[in-house]
PDB file of C-alpha atoms in Angstrom:
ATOM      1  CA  UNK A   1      -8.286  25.353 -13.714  1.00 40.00           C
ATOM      2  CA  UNK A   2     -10.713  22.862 -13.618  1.00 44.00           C
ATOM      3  CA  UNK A   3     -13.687  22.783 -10.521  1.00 45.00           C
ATOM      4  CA  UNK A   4     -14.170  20.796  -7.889  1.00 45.00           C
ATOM      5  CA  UNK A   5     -17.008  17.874  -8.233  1.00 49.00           C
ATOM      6  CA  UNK A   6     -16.337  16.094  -5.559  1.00 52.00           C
ATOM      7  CA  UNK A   7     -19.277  13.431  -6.946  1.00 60.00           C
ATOM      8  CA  UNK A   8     -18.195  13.236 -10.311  1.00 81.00           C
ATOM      9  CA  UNK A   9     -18.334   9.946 -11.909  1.00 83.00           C
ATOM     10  CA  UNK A  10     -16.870  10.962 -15.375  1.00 91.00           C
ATOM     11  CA  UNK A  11     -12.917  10.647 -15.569  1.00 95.00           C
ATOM     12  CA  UNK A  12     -13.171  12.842 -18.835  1.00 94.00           C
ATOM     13  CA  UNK A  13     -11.651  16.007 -17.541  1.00 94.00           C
ATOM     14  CA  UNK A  14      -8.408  14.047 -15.543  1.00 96.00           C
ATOM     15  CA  UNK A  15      -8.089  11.957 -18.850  1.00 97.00           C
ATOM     16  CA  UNK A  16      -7.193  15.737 -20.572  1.00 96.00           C
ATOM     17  CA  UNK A  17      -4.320  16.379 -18.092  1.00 97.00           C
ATOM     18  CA  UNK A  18      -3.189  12.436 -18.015  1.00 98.00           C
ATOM     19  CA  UNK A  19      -3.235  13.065 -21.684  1.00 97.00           C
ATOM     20  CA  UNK A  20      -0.432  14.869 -21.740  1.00 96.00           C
ATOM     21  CA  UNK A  21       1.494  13.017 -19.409  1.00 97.00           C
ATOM     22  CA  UNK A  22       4.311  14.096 -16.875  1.00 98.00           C
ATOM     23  CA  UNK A  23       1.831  12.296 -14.249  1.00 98.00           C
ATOM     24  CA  UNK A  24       2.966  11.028 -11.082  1.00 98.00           C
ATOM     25  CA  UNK A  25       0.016   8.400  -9.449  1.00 98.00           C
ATOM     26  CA  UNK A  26       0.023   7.956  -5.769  1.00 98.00           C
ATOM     27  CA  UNK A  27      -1.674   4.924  -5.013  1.00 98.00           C
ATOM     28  CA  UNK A  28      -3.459   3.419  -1.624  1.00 96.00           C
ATOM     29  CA  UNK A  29      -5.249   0.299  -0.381  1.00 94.00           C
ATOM     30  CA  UNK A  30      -8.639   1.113  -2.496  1.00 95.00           C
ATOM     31  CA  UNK A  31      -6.742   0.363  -5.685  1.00 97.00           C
ATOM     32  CA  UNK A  32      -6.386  -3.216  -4.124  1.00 95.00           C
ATOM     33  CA  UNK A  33      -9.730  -3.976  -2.540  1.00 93.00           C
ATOM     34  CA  UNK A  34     -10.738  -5.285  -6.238  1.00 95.00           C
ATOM     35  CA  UNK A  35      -7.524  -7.854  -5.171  1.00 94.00           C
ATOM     36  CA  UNK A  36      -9.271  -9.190  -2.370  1.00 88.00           C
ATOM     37  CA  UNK A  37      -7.368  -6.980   0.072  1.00 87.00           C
ATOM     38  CA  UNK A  38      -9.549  -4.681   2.315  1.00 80.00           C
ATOM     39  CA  UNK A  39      -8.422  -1.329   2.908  1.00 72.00           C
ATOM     40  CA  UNK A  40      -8.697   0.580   6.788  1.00 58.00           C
ATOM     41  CA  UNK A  41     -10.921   3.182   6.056  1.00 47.00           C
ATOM     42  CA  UNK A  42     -13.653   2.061   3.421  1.00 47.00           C
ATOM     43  CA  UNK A  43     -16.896   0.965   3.949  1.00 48.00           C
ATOM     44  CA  UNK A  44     -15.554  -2.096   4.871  1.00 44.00           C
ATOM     45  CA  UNK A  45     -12.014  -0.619   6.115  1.00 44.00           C
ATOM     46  CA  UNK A  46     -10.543  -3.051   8.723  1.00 42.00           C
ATOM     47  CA  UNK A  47      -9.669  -0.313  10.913  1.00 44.00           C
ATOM     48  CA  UNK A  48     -13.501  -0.529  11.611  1.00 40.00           C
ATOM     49  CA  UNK A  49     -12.889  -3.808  13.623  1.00 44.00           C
ATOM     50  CA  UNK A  50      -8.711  -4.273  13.443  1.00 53.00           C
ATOM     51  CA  UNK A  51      -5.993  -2.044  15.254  1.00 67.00           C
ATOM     52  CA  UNK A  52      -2.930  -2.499  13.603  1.00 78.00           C
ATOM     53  CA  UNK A  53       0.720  -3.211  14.876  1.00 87.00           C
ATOM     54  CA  UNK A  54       2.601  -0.389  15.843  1.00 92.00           C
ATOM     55  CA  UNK A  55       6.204   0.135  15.790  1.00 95.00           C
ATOM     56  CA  UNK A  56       6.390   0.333  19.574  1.00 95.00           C
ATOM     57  CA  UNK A  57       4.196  -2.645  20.276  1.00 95.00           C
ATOM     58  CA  UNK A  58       6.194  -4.617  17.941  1.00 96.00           C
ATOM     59  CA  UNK A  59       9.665  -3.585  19.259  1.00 96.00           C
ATOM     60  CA  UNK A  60       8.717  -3.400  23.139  1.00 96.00           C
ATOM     61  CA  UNK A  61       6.744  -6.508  23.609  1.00 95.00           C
ATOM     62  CA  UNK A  62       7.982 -10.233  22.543  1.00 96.00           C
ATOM     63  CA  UNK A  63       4.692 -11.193  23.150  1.00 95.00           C
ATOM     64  CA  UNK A  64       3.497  -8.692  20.697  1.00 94.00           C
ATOM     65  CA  UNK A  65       5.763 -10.359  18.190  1.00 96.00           C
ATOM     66  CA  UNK A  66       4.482 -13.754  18.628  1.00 95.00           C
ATOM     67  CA  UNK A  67       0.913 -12.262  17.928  1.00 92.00           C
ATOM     68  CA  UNK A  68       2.540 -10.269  14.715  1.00 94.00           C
ATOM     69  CA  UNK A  69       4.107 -13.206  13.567  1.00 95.00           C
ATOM     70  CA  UNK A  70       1.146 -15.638  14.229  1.00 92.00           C
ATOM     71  CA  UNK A  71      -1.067 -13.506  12.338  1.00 90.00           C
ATOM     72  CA  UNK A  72       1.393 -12.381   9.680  1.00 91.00           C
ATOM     73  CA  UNK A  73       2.286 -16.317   8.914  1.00 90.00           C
ATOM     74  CA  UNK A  74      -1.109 -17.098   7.578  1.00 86.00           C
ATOM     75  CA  UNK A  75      -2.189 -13.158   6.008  1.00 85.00           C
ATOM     76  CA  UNK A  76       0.828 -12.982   4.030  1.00 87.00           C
ATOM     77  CA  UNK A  77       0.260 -16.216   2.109  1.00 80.00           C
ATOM     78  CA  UNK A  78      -3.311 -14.621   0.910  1.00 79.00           C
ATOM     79  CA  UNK A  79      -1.609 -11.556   0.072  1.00 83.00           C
ATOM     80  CA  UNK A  80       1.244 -13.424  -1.729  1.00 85.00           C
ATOM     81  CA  UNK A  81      -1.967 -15.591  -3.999  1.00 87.00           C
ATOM     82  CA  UNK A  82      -3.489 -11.938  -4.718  1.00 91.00           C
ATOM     83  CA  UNK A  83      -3.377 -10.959  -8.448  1.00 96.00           C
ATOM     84  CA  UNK A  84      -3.504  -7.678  -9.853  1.00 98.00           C
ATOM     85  CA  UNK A  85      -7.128  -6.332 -11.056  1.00 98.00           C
ATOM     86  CA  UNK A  86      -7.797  -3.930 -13.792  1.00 98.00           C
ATOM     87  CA  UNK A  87      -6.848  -0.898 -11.815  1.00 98.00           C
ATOM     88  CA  UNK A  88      -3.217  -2.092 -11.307  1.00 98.00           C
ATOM     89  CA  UNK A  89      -3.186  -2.965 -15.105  1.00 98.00           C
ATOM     90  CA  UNK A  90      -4.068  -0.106 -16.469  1.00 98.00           C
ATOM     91  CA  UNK A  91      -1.822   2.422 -13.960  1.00 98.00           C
ATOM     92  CA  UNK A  92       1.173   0.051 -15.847  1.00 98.00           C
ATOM     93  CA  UNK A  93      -0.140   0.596 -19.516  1.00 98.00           C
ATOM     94  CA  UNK A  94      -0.393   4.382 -18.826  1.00 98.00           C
ATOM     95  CA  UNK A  95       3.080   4.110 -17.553  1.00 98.00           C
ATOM     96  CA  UNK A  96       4.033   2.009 -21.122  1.00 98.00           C
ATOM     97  CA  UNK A  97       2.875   4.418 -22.755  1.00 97.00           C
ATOM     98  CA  UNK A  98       4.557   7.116 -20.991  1.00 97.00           C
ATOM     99  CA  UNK A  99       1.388   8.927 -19.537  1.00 98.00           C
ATOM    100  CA  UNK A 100       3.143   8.593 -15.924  1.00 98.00           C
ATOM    101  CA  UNK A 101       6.624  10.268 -15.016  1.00 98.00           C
ATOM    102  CA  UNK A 102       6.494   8.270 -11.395  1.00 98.00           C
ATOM    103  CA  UNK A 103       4.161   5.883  -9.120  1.00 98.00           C
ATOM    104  CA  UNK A 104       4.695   6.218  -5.222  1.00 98.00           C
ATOM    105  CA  UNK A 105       2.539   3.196  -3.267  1.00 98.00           C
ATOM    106  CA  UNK A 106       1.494   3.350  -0.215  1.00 96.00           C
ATOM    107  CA  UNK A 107       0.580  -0.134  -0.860  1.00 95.00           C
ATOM    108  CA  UNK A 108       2.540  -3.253   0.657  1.00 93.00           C
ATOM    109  CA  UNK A 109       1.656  -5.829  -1.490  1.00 93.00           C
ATOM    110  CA  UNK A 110       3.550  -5.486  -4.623  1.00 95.00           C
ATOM    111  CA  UNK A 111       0.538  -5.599  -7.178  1.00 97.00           C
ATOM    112  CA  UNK A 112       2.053  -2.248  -8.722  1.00 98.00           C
ATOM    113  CA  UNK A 113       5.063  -4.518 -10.246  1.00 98.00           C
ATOM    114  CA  UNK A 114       3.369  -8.044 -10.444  1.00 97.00           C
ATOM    115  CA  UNK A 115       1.275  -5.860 -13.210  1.00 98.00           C
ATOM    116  CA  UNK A 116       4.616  -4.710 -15.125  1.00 98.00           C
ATOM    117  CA  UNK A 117       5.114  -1.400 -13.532  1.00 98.00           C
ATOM    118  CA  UNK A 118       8.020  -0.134 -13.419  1.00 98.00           C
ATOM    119  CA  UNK A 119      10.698   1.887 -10.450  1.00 97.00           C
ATOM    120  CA  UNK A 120       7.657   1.472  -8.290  1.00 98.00           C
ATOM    121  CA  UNK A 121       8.204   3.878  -5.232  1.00 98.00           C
ATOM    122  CA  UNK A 122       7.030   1.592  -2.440  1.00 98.00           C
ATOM    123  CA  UNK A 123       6.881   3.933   0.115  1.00 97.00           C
ATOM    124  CA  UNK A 124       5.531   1.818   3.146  1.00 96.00           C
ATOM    125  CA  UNK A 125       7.559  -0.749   1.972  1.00 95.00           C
ATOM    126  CA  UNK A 126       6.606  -4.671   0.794  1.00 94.00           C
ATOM    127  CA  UNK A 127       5.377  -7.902   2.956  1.00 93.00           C
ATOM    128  CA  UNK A 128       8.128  -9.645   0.437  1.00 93.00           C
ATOM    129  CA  UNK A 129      10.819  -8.727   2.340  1.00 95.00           C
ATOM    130  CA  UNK A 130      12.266  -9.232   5.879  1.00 97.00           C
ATOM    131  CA  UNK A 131      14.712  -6.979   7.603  1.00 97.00           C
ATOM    132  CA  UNK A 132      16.832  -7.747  10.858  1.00 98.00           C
ATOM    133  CA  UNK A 133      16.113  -5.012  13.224  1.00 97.00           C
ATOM    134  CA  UNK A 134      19.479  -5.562  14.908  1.00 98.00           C
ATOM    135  CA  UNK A 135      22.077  -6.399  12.157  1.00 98.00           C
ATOM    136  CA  UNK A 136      20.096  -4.531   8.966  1.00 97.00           C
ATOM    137  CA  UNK A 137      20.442  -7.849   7.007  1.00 97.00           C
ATOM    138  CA  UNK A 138      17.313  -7.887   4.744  1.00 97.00           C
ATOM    139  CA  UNK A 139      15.878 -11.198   3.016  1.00 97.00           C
ATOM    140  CA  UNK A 140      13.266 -13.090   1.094  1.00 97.00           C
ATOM    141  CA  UNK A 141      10.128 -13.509   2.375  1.00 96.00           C
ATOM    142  CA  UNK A 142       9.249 -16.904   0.834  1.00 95.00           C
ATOM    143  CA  UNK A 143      12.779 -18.025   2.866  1.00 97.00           C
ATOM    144  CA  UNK A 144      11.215 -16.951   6.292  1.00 97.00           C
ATOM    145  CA  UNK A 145       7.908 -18.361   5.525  1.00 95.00           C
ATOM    146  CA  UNK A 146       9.759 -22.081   5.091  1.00 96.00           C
ATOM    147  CA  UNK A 147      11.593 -21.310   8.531  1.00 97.00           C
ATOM    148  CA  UNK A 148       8.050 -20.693  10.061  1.00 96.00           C
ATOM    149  CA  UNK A 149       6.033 -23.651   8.912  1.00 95.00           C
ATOM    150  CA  UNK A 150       9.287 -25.786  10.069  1.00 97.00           C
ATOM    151  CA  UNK A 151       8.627 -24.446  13.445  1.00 97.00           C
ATOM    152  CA  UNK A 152       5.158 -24.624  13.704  1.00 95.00           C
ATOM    153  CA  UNK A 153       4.487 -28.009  11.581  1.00 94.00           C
ATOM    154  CA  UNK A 154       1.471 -28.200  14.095  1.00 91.00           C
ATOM    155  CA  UNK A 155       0.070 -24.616  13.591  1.00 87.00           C
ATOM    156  CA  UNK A 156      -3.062 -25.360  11.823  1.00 80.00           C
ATOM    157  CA  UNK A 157      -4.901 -22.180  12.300  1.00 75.00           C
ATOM    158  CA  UNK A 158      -6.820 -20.620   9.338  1.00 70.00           C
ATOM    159  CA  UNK A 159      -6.769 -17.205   7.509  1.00 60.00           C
ATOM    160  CA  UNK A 160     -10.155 -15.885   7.980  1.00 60.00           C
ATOM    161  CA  UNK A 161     -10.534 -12.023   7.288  1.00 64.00           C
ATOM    162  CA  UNK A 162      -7.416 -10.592   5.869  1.00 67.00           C
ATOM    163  CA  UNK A 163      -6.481  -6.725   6.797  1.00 67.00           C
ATOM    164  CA  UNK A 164      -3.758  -4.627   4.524  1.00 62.00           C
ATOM    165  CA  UNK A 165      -0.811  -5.165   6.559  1.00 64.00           C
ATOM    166  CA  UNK A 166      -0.925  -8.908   5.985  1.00 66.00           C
ATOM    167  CA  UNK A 167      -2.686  -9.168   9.664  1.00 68.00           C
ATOM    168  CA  UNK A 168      -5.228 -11.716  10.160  1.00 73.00           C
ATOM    169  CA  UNK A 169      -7.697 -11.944  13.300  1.00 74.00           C
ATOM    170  CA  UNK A 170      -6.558 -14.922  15.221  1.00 78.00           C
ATOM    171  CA  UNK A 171      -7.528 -16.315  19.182  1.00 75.00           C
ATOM    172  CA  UNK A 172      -5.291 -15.692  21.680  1.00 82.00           C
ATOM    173  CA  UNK A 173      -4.860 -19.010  22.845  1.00 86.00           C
ATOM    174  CA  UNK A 174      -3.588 -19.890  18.982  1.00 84.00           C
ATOM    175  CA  UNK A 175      -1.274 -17.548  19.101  1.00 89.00           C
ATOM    176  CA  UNK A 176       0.645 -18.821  22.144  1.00 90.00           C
ATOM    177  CA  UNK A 177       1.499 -21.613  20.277  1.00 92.00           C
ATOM    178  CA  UNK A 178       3.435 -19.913  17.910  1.00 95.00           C
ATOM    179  CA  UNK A 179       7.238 -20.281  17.577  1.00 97.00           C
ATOM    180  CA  UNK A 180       8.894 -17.123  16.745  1.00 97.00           C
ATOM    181  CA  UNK A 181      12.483 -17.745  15.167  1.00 98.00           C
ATOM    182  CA  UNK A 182      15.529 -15.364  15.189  1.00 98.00           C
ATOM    183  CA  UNK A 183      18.077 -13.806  12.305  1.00 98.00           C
ATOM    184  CA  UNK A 184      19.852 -16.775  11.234  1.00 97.00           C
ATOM    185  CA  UNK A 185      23.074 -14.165  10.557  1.00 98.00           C
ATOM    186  CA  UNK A 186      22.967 -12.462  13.941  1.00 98.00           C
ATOM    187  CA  UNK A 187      19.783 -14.031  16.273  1.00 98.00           C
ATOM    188  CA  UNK A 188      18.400 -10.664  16.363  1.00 98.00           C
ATOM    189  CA  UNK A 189      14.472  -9.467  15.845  1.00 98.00           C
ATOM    190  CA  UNK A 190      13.021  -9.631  12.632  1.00 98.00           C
ATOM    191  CA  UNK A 191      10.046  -7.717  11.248  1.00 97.00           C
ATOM    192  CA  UNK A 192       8.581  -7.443   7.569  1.00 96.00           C
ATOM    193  CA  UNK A 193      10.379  -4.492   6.084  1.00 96.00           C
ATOM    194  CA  UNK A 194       7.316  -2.289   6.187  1.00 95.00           C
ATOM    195  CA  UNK A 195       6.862   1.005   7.876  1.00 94.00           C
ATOM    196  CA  UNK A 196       4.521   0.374  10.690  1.00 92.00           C
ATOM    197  CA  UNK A 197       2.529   2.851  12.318  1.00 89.00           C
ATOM    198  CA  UNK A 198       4.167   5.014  14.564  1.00 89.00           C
ATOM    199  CA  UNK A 199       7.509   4.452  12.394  1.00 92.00           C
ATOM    200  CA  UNK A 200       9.238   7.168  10.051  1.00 93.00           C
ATOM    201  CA  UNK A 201       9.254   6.575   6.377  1.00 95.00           C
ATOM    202  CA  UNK A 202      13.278   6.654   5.809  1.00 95.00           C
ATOM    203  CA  UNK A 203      14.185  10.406   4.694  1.00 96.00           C
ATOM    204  CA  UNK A 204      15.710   9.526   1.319  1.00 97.00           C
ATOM    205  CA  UNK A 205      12.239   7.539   0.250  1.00 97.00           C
ATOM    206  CA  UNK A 206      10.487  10.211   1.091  1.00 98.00           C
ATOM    207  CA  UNK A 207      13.104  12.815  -0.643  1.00 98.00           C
ATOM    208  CA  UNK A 208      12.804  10.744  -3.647  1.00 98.00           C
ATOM    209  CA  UNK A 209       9.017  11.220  -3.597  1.00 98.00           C
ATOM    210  CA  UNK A 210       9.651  14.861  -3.502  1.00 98.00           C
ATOM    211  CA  UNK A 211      11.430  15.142  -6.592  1.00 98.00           C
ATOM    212  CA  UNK A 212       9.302  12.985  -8.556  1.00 98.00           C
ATOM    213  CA  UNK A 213       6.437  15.143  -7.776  1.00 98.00           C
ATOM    214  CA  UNK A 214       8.497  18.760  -7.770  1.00 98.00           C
ATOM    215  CA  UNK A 215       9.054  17.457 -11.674  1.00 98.00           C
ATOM    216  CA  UNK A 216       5.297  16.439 -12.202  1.00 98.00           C
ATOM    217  CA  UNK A 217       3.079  18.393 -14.266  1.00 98.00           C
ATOM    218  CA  UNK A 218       0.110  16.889 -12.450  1.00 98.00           C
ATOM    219  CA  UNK A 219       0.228  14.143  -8.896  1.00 98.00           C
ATOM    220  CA  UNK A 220      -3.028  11.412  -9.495  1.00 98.00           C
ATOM    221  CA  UNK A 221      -3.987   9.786  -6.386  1.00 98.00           C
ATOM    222  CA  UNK A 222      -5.797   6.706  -6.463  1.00 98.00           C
ATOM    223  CA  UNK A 223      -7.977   4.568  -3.718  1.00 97.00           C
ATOM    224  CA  UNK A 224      -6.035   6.495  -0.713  1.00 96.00           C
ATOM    225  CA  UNK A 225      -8.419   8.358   1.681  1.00 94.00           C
ATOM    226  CA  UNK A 226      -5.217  10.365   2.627  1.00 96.00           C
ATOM    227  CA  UNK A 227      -6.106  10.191   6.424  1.00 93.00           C
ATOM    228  CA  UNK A 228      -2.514   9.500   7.057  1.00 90.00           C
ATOM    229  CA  UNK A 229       0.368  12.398   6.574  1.00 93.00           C
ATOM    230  CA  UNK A 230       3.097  10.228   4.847  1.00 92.00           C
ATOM    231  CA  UNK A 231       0.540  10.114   1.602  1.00 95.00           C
ATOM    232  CA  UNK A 232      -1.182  13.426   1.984  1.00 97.00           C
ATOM    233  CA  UNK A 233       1.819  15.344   2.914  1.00 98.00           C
ATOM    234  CA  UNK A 234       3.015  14.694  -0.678  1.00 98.00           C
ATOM    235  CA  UNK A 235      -0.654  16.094  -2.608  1.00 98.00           C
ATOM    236  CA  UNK A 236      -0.595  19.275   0.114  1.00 98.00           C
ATOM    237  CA  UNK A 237       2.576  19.850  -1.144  1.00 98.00           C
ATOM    238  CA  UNK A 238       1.968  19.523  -5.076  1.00 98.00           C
ATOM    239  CA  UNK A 239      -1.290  21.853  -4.525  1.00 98.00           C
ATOM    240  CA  UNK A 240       0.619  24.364  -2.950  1.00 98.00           C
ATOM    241  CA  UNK A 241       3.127  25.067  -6.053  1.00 98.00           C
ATOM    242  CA  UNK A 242       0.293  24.766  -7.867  1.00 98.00           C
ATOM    243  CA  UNK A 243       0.653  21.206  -9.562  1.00 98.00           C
ATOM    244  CA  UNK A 244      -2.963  19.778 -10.318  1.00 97.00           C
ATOM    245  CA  UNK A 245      -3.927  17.431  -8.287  1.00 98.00           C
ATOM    246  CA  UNK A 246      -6.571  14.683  -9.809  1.00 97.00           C
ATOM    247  CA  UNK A 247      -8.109  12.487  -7.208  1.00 97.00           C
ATOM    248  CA  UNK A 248     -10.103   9.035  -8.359  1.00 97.00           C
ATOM    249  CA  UNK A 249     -11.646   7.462  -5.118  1.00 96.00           C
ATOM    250  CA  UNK A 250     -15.062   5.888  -3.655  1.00 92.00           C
ATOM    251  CA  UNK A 251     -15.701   8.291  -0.658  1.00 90.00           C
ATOM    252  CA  UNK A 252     -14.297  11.682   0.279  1.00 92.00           C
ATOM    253  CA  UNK A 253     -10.526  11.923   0.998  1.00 94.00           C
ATOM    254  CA  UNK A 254      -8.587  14.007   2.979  1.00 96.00           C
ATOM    255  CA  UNK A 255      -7.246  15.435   0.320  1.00 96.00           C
ATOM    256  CA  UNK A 256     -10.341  16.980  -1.527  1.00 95.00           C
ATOM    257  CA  UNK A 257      -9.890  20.334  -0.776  1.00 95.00           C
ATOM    258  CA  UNK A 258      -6.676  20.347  -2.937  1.00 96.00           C
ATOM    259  CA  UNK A 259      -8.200  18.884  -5.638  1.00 96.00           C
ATOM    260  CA  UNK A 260      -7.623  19.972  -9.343  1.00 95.00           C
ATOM    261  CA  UNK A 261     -10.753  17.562  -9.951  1.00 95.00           C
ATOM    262  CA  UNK A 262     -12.339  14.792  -8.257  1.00 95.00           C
ATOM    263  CA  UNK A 263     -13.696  10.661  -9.467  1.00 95.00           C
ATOM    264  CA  UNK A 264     -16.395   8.931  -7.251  1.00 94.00           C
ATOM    265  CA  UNK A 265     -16.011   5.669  -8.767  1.00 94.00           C
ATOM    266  CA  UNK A 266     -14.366   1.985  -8.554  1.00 94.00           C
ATOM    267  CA  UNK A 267     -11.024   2.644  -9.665  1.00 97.00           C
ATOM    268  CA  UNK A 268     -10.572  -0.825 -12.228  1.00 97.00           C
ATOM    269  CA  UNK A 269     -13.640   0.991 -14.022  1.00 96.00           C
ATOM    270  CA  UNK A 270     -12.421   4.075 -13.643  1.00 97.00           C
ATOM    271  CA  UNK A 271      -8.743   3.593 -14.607  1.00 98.00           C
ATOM    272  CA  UNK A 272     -10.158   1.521 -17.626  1.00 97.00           C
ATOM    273  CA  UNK A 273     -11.720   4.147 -18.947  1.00 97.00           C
ATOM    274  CA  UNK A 274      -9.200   6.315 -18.036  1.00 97.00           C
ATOM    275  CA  UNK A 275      -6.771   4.627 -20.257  1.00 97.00           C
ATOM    276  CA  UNK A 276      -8.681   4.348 -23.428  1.00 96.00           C
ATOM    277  CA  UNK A 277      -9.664   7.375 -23.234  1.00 96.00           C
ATOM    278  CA  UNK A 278      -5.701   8.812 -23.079  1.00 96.00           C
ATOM    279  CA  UNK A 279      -4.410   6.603 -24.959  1.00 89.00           C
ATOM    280  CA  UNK A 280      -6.774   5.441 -27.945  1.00 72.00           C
ATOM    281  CA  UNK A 281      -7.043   7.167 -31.594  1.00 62.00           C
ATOM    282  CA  UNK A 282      -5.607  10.391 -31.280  1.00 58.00           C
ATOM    283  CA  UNK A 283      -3.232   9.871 -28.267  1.00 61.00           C
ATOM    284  CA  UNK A 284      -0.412   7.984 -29.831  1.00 56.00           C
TER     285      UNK A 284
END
């Protein structure tokens, strides 16, 4: 087994086991900071200054839904203009060239597949879709965003810091201006069909999550500190049967103590590397 380095900053050793593929990557918000998204618990993590929305705020309160939406409106058009940066490029090469078995996101924001991967796991969920909490009827983003600026045609606020949920920071007396509209099937609440905190991943996402990494002959997280137990419950898990777990990351993660081996650096470097390096002369 290889040791611990918790500060290493060559991704030679995880490029052996990548190497021989069977590699499920479980990805978090650090491998889209180089998108222009913050993530919560970096340096500059927005949890530093930003509480998020929780699924009993947003349910209990319809004033906590105006503030959602408000916010939401103008975050998820930044998110929706993000590209993907070397780090989600290279995670869908290895995948081309069959290095990866599975990739489980705990990212929102689609960059996994806008980079050509592949049966992305999403397991938080994606910003590009909207769900009726009352009647389950689920629908294009892009089609509630027209519905919103219809509403609002004199909502002029801008986007100024942009947090991984889509969340912007806007002033209260903005917000009351904002029109929140209904379900056009069923006039019922809608909410961006995300897992908030405070609400369950659904059991067969996380079931199919399982499997992928019961079947893996090694679990690679990247840019997730692991804090929270719907990403790290999956690595504790691999680490007790015994499945390496390789962990590429700026700052210490949750996670370390289970780790096979251990990256302290920017992940688009990183991953770069990582990919020549498994799949130039000699790894056909």
């Amino acid at each position: 087994m290889l040791a611990l380095q918790p500060g290493a900053t060559d991704v030679g050793a995880v490029a052996e086991v990548v190497a021989a593929g069977g590699v499920v990557v479980l990805s978090g918000a650090g491998l889209s900071t180089e998108s222009g998204i913050p993530d919560y618990r970096g340096e500059t993590g927005s949890l530093r200054t930003h509480t998020p929305m929780t699924f009993g705020d947003f349910t209990g309160s319809e004033a906590a839904r105006q503030r959602y939406w408000a916010r939401s409106h103008l975050g998820w058009r930044t998110i929706a203009r993000a590209h993907p940066n070397a780090g989600h490029r290279a995670v869908a090469a290895l995948q081309a060239h069959g290095r990866l078995s599975g990739i489980i996101t705990q990212n929102v924001d689609g960059l996994h597949q806008a980079a050509g991967a592949r049966d992305v796991i999403e397991l938080h969920g994606n910003l590009d879709r909207i769900i009726c909490l009352d009647c389950g009827t689920t629908s294009p983003r892009v089609v509630l965003d027209r519905r919103l600026r219809a509403a609002n045609q004199a909502f002029t606020a801008e986007a100024t810091r942009i947090n991984p949920d889509g969340d912007v920071e806007l002033p209260d007396e903005v917000v009351r201006t904002f029109a929140v509209v209904p379900c056009t099937v069923c006039g019922g609440v809608l909410k961006p069909d995300v897992v908030f905190f405070g609400e369950n991943v659904p059991r067969g996402r996380v079931q199919r999550c399982y499997d992928l990494i019961d079947d893996a002959n090694a679990v690679l997280v990247l840019g997730s500190s692991l804090t929270v137990m719907s990403g790290f419950r999956f690595v504790r898990h691999a680490a007790k049967a015994g499945t390496p777990v390789l962990i590429i990351n700026q700052g210490l993660t949750r996670g370390d103590p289970y780790a096979t081996y251990r990256v302290n650096l920017p992940l688009g470097q990183a991953l770069t590397e990582l990919l020549t390096e498994t799949t130039g002369p000699g790894h056909a």
